[in-house]
Structure formats: structure tokens, C-alpha cells
Amino acid sequence: MSSSGWSTDGKTVQMFVNGDRTAQAEVYLYGAHVTSWQDNKQQLIFLSQKAKLDGTKAIRGGIPICFPQFSDAGPLKNHGFARISVWSVSASKSSPQQQDGSSVSVTFTLSPNDVSREMWNHDFLVDYKVTLAPGVLQAEWKVHNRNSELPFSFTGALHTYFAVNDASRAGVTGLTGLTYADKVRDKKTFTESDTVVRVPGFIDRVYASAPDSMDILDGDTPYIRVEKKNMSDAVVWNPGADNARKMSDFGDDEYHNMLCVEAGTIVNPVTVNAGQEWCSTMTLSKL
Ligand code: TA6
């Protein structure tokens, strides 16, 4: 008999599924930030040993929520304010509940705060539902425009840091033929010619109109599938040695053990009219 459930200490939410295949996940209320996803005891998400977990800066690793701006694609702070805000748990308000079956979902909610009003003065509500099941971690995020009249536009991404044994052997499939902006080459655009995008060291590419399913390879072995709905673009990032040394919350050698493959809406901002909502999903599957 499978059992599943969640608990919280007010700072983090621990989610679990127990059965013939166990799964666990951890989410910080700061940033609604997934910091761990273990499937059958294998850690699939990278978290820097030097990550700040005290709310003083964005958590390095896990799944940062980039909203309402992706990276430096606008006037706001890099990746916006969602990942540096404290979210609330909007699932059942009562004590943690056992949920039948072999999956558990917890929904986190963000509404305007002093930081967001300073940066981006809109009346918004973001719901972020994390679902854990054997072999699967899913994030569904909804952005509601609660302005009375004004539409708003945003860019964003789920900036997932995957744990890999050796980034130089990792790869990403599904990107062949796409146009990408290459931050390593002054954001000039190129067309992807490789069937498998490998990680030569520093890589930082925004692929436009990426497919809704991409596989991360460990060597030539399929490792994790990234599926997205209603997010048009994808990012592949590894800081490489030089940038790793410049990040105070990232170990000098940690770039060997992580690869970011991000689902996002980056190239063309999303516009949400007053009273409307935008919804997207990212599903990660252990292959
Ligand atoms: O998603 C890739 C990227 O935009 C890189 O350009 C790099 O800046 C990375 O995000 C990390 O950004 P952060 O603000 O978390 O250091």
C-alpha cells in the first residue's frame, strides 16, 4: 500500500511518497524553491554546498522560479523577485494531511509584497503546485492578473539545476535545428546543428520555440525527461570553471556536477489581461 504526505516546519515543506518506489522532495517557502528531489534515494536535483538557505539571497541550485523577468531581459533584478520572496502554503490550511494514492501535491502562493511593489507594481497572484509521484516531479504555475484594468507582461522560467555525475558527459536532446541566443558569444544567434547538445564548459543558451519534450543524457544514457506545457523556450546553462570561481555561493568545482535545463517563456513576453490567468506546467521524469 502506497502512502504519501507532507509536513512543514514553517521554513521548508517535506513531501514523500512511500511504496515499492519511494520519493521525497523538499521545498523552501523562500522562493517556493524545490531544493531536493530524491527518487529511490537518488538525488536528481543539484544544490550547491555553499547555497545560502537563510533567505539572504536566492538559493543556488534546486528549481529557482524566475518571475516576472528572466535573467537580465529587462529592467528588474536578475530573474525578478519570486525566488527571493517568502511564499505561503495554500494547500489545506489544516495540519499536514495524508493523501491517498502514490502522489502528493502542495501548492504555494505568492501575492504582492514590498519587494515586488518596488520592482513591478501590479496586483498579481502566483500559484505554484508541486506534485511528487514515483519517478516524477511536476510543477504547475499559474499567474493571475488581479489588476482592475491594466494588463501586465512578464518573462520567466523554472531554472532547474539537475544533478549530474559529470557535466562534460551530459547532454540534451531535442534542440537540433533551433535558433539560440548564445550568451557566451555576445548573445548572437546561431542555429543548433548538434543532435545532442554537449557541455563544453561554460554554456549559456536560450533556445527559442523549444520542443515540449527534451531528454537529459548521462553519457549516452537517457537520464531525465523535461516536459513543458505553455512555455515556449528552453535554456541550457553551465557556468564553467571561470564563472564558478566568481560565484560566492557555488563551489569552484561544482560545475562538474550540475546542468541547468530550464523551461521558460523568455523570447516573447507573456501578456495577461486584467482578470485573466496564465498557466504552464513542467514535468520531470526519471528515465
Ligand atoms: O539561466 C541562465 C542564467 O540566466 C545565466 O545567464 C546566469 O546568470 C544564471 O542564469 C544564474 O543567474 P543567477 O542570478 O542565479 O546567478
Coordinates of C-alpha atoms and ligand atoms in Angstrom, one line a residue:
M1 CA 0.0 0.0 0.0
S2 CA 1.5 3.3 -1.0
S3 CA 1.2 6.3 1.3
S4 CA 2.1 9.9 0.6
G5 CA 2.0 13.1 2.5
W6 CA 3.8 16.3 3.5
S7 CA 4.9 18.1 6.6
T8 CA 6.2 21.6 7.3
D9 CA 8.4 23.3 9.9
G10 CA 7.3 26.7 8.7
K11 CA 10.6 27.1 6.7
T12 CA 10.5 24.1 4.5
V13 CA 8.0 21.6 3.2
Q14 CA 9.0 17.9 3.1
M15 CA 7.0 15.8 0.7
F16 CA 7.1 12.0 0.5
V17 CA 5.7 9.0 -1.3
N18 CA 6.3 5.6 0.2
G19 CA 5.7 2.3 -1.6
D20 CA 7.6 -0.1 -3.7
R21 CA 9.3 3.0 -5.1
T22 CA 10.0 5.8 -2.6
A23 CA 10.3 9.5 -3.5
Q24 CA 11.0 12.6 -1.5
A25 CA 11.1 16.3 -2.2
E26 CA 11.9 19.4 -0.2
V27 CA 10.7 22.9 -0.9
Y28 CA 11.7 26.1 0.9
L29 CA 8.9 28.6 1.4
Y30 CA 11.6 31.2 0.5
G31 CA 11.1 31.2 -3.3
A32 CA 8.8 28.2 -3.2
H33 CA 12.2 26.7 -4.1
V34 CA 12.5 23.0 -4.7
T35 CA 15.9 22.1 -3.2
S36 CA 15.7 18.3 -3.3
W37 CA 14.1 15.6 -5.4
Q38 CA 15.1 12.0 -4.5
D39 CA 13.7 9.1 -6.4
N40 CA 14.5 5.7 -4.9
K41 CA 17.2 7.5 -2.8
Q42 CA 18.9 9.0 -5.9
Q43 CA 19.3 12.8 -5.6
L44 CA 18.3 14.2 -9.0
I45 CA 18.5 18.0 -8.2
F46 CA 21.7 19.8 -7.6
L47 CA 22.1 22.1 -4.6
S48 CA 25.3 24.0 -4.1
Q49 CA 27.1 23.1 -0.9
K50 CA 27.6 26.9 -0.5
A51 CA 23.9 27.8 -1.2
K52 CA 22.6 30.4 1.2
L53 CA 19.5 28.9 2.9
D54 CA 18.8 31.8 5.3
G55 CA 16.7 34.0 3.0
T56 CA 19.5 36.5 2.4
K57 CA 19.9 35.7 -1.3
A58 CA 18.4 33.4 -3.9
I59 CA 19.2 29.7 -3.3
R60 CA 21.9 28.4 -5.6
G61 CA 20.6 25.2 -7.1
G62 CA 17.3 23.4 -7.0
I63 CA 14.5 25.0 -9.1
P64 CA 14.6 28.8 -8.8
I65 CA 11.3 30.4 -10.1
C66 CA 12.3 33.2 -12.4
F67 CA 9.5 35.7 -12.4
P68 CA 8.4 38.4 -13.6
Q69 CA 11.7 38.7 -15.5
F70 CA 14.0 36.1 -16.8
S71 CA 17.7 36.9 -16.3
D72 CA 18.7 40.4 -17.4
A73 CA 16.0 40.5 -20.1
G74 CA 14.5 43.8 -18.7
P75 CA 14.9 46.5 -16.0
L76 CA 14.3 44.3 -13.0
K77 CA 16.8 42.5 -10.7
N78 CA 18.2 39.4 -12.3
H79 CA 15.4 36.8 -12.5
G80 CA 12.9 39.0 -10.8
F81 CA 11.6 38.8 -7.2
A82 CA 9.7 35.4 -7.0
R83 CA 12.8 33.5 -5.9
I84 CA 13.7 36.0 -3.2
S85 CA 10.2 36.2 -1.7
V86 CA 8.6 34.2 1.0
W87 CA 5.7 32.2 -0.3
S88 CA 2.8 30.7 1.7
V89 CA 1.5 27.2 1.6
S90 CA -2.1 27.4 0.2
A91 CA -2.8 23.7 0.2
S92 CA -5.1 22.7 3.1
K93 CA -4.7 25.1 5.9
S94 CA -5.1 22.4 8.4
S95 CA -2.3 20.2 9.6
P96 CA -0.5 18.2 7.0
Q97 CA -2.7 15.6 5.6
Q98 CA -2.1 12.1 4.3
Q99 CA -3.2 11.9 0.7
D100 CA -4.4 8.7 -0.8
G101 CA -2.6 7.1 -3.7
S102 CA 1.0 7.4 -4.6
S103 CA 1.3 11.1 -5.2
V104 CA 1.3 14.2 -3.1
S105 CA 0.8 17.8 -4.1
V106 CA 1.4 21.0 -2.2
T107 CA 0.5 24.5 -3.6
F108 CA 2.5 27.6 -2.8
T109 CA 1.2 31.1 -3.4
L110 CA 2.8 34.5 -3.8
S111 CA 1.0 37.8 -3.7
P112 CA 2.4 41.4 -3.9
N113 CA 4.9 42.3 -1.2
D114 CA 7.1 45.3 -0.5
V115 CA 9.9 43.9 -2.8
S116 CA 7.5 43.2 -5.7
R117 CA 5.7 46.5 -5.4
E118 CA 9.1 48.3 -5.5
M119 CA 10.1 46.4 -8.7
W120 CA 6.8 45.7 -10.5
N121 CA 3.7 47.4 -9.2
H122 CA 1.0 45.0 -10.4
D123 CA -1.7 43.2 -8.5
F124 CA -0.8 39.6 -9.3
L125 CA -1.2 36.2 -7.6
V126 CA 1.1 33.3 -8.5
D127 CA 0.1 29.7 -7.6
Y128 CA 2.8 27.1 -7.8
K129 CA 1.7 23.5 -7.3
V130 CA 4.5 20.9 -6.7
T131 CA 3.4 17.3 -7.3
L132 CA 5.6 14.3 -6.3
A133 CA 5.0 10.8 -7.6
P134 CA 7.2 7.8 -8.1
G135 CA 9.7 8.8 -10.8
V136 CA 8.0 12.2 -11.4
L137 CA 8.2 15.8 -10.1
Q138 CA 5.8 18.2 -11.6
A139 CA 5.5 22.0 -11.2
E140 CA 2.4 23.8 -12.4
W141 CA 2.4 27.6 -12.1
K142 CA -0.4 30.0 -12.7
V143 CA -0.1 33.7 -12.9
H144 CA -3.3 35.6 -12.2
N145 CA -3.7 39.3 -13.2
R146 CA -5.8 40.8 -10.4
N147 CA -5.5 44.4 -11.7
S148 CA -8.8 46.0 -12.3
E149 CA -8.0 47.2 -15.8
L150 CA -4.3 47.1 -16.6
P151 CA -2.8 44.1 -18.4
F152 CA 0.8 43.1 -17.5
S153 CA 3.5 41.2 -19.3
F154 CA 6.3 39.1 -17.9
T155 CA 9.0 36.7 -18.8
G156 CA 10.1 33.8 -16.7
A157 CA 11.5 30.3 -16.3
L158 CA 11.8 27.3 -14.0
H159 CA 15.5 27.3 -13.7
T160 CA 16.2 23.7 -12.8
Y161 CA 19.7 22.6 -11.7
F162 CA 20.0 18.9 -12.4
A163 CA 22.5 16.8 -10.5
V164 CA 24.8 15.1 -13.0
N165 CA 27.9 12.8 -12.4
D166 CA 30.0 14.6 -14.9
A167 CA 28.7 17.7 -16.9
S168 CA 31.3 17.0 -19.6
R169 CA 29.5 13.7 -20.3
A170 CA 26.0 15.2 -20.0
G171 CA 23.9 16.1 -23.0
V172 CA 20.5 17.5 -24.0
T173 CA 18.4 16.1 -26.9
G174 CA 15.6 17.7 -28.9
L175 CA 17.2 21.0 -29.7
T176 CA 18.5 20.3 -33.2
G177 CA 17.7 23.0 -35.8
L178 CA 16.6 25.5 -33.2
T179 CA 17.7 29.1 -33.1
Y180 CA 19.5 30.1 -29.9
A181 CA 20.9 33.2 -28.4
D182 CA 24.4 32.4 -27.1
K183 CA 25.4 34.5 -24.1
V184 CA 28.9 33.1 -24.4
R185 CA 29.2 34.8 -27.8
D186 CA 27.6 38.2 -27.0
K187 CA 24.1 36.9 -27.3
K188 CA 24.5 36.4 -31.1
T189 CA 22.0 34.0 -32.6
F190 CA 23.0 30.6 -34.1
T191 CA 21.3 27.5 -35.3
E192 CA 21.8 24.3 -33.3
S193 CA 23.4 21.7 -35.5
D194 CA 24.1 19.0 -32.9
T195 CA 21.7 16.1 -32.2
V196 CA 22.9 16.1 -28.6
V197 CA 23.9 19.4 -27.1
R198 CA 27.0 18.7 -25.0
V199 CA 28.6 20.8 -22.2
P200 CA 32.0 22.0 -23.4
G201 CA 32.5 24.1 -20.2
F202 CA 30.7 27.5 -20.0
I203 CA 27.4 27.2 -21.9
D204 CA 24.6 29.7 -21.7
R205 CA 22.0 29.4 -24.5
V206 CA 18.4 30.5 -24.8
Y207 CA 16.7 28.2 -27.4
A208 CA 13.6 29.8 -29.0
S209 CA 10.5 27.6 -29.6
A210 CA 12.0 24.6 -28.0
P211 CA 10.1 21.3 -28.1
D212 CA 7.8 20.3 -25.3
S213 CA 10.0 17.3 -24.5
M214 CA 13.8 17.2 -24.1
D215 CA 15.9 14.5 -22.6
I216 CA 19.0 15.0 -20.4
L217 CA 21.6 12.3 -21.1
D218 CA 24.2 10.9 -18.8
G219 CA 26.8 10.0 -21.4
D220 CA 24.5 8.4 -23.9
T221 CA 22.0 7.1 -21.4
P222 CA 18.7 8.8 -21.1
Y223 CA 18.6 10.3 -17.5
I224 CA 15.7 12.7 -17.0
R225 CA 12.9 13.9 -19.3
V226 CA 11.9 17.6 -19.2
E227 CA 8.4 18.2 -20.5
K228 CA 6.8 21.6 -20.6
K229 CA 3.4 23.0 -21.5
N230 CA 2.8 26.6 -22.5
M231 CA 6.4 27.6 -22.0
S232 CA 7.9 28.2 -25.5
D233 CA 11.6 28.3 -24.8
A234 CA 14.5 26.4 -23.1
V235 CA 17.8 27.4 -21.6
V236 CA 20.9 25.3 -21.2
W237 CA 23.4 26.7 -18.7
N238 CA 26.6 25.6 -17.0
P239 CA 28.9 28.3 -15.6
G240 CA 32.1 26.5 -16.3
A241 CA 35.3 26.9 -14.3
D242 CA 35.9 30.6 -14.6
N243 CA 32.4 31.7 -13.6
A244 CA 32.2 29.1 -10.9
R245 CA 35.1 30.7 -9.2
K246 CA 33.3 34.1 -9.3
M247 CA 30.2 32.9 -7.5
S248 CA 30.5 33.0 -3.7
D249 CA 27.6 30.6 -3.2
F250 CA 28.9 28.0 -5.7
G251 CA 31.9 25.7 -5.2
D252 CA 34.8 26.1 -7.6
D253 CA 34.4 22.6 -8.8
E254 CA 30.7 22.2 -8.5
Y255 CA 30.2 23.0 -12.2
H256 CA 31.2 19.4 -12.9
N257 CA 28.1 18.1 -11.1
M258 CA 25.3 20.2 -12.4
L259 CA 23.5 21.2 -15.6
C260 CA 20.6 23.7 -15.9
V261 CA 18.0 22.8 -18.4
E262 CA 15.2 25.4 -18.0
A263 CA 11.7 25.6 -19.3
G264 CA 10.7 29.2 -19.8
T265 CA 8.8 31.9 -21.6
I266 CA 11.7 34.2 -22.5
V267 CA 11.9 35.3 -26.1
N268 CA 8.3 36.7 -26.3
P269 CA 6.9 38.1 -23.0
V270 CA 3.5 36.7 -21.9
T271 CA 0.7 39.3 -21.6
V272 CA -2.1 38.6 -19.1
N273 CA -5.1 40.8 -19.3
A274 CA -6.9 42.1 -16.2
G275 CA -8.9 39.3 -14.6
Q276 CA -7.2 36.6 -16.7
E277 CA -4.6 33.9 -15.8
W278 CA -1.7 32.2 -17.5
C279 CA -0.9 28.5 -16.7
S280 CA 2.0 26.4 -17.5
T281 CA 3.4 23.0 -16.4
M282 CA 6.9 21.4 -16.2
T283 CA 7.1 17.7 -15.7
L284 CA 10.4 16.0 -14.8
S285 CA 10.5 12.2 -15.2
K286 CA 13.4 9.9 -14.1
L287 CA 14.1 7.7 -17.1
Ligands
TA6_1 O1 19.7 30.7 -16.9 C1 21.0 31.1 -17.2 C2 21.3 32.4 -16.5 O2 20.5 33.5 -17.0 C3 22.8 32.7 -16.7 O3 23.0 33.8 -17.6 C4 23.3 33.0 -15.2 O4 23.1 34.4 -14.9 C5 22.3 32.1 -14.4 O5 21.1 32.3 -15.1 C6 22.3 32.3 -13.0 O6 21.8 33.6 -12.6 P1 21.8 34.0 -11.0 O7 21.2 35.3 -11.0 O8 21.1 32.9 -10.3 O9 23.3 34.0 -10.7

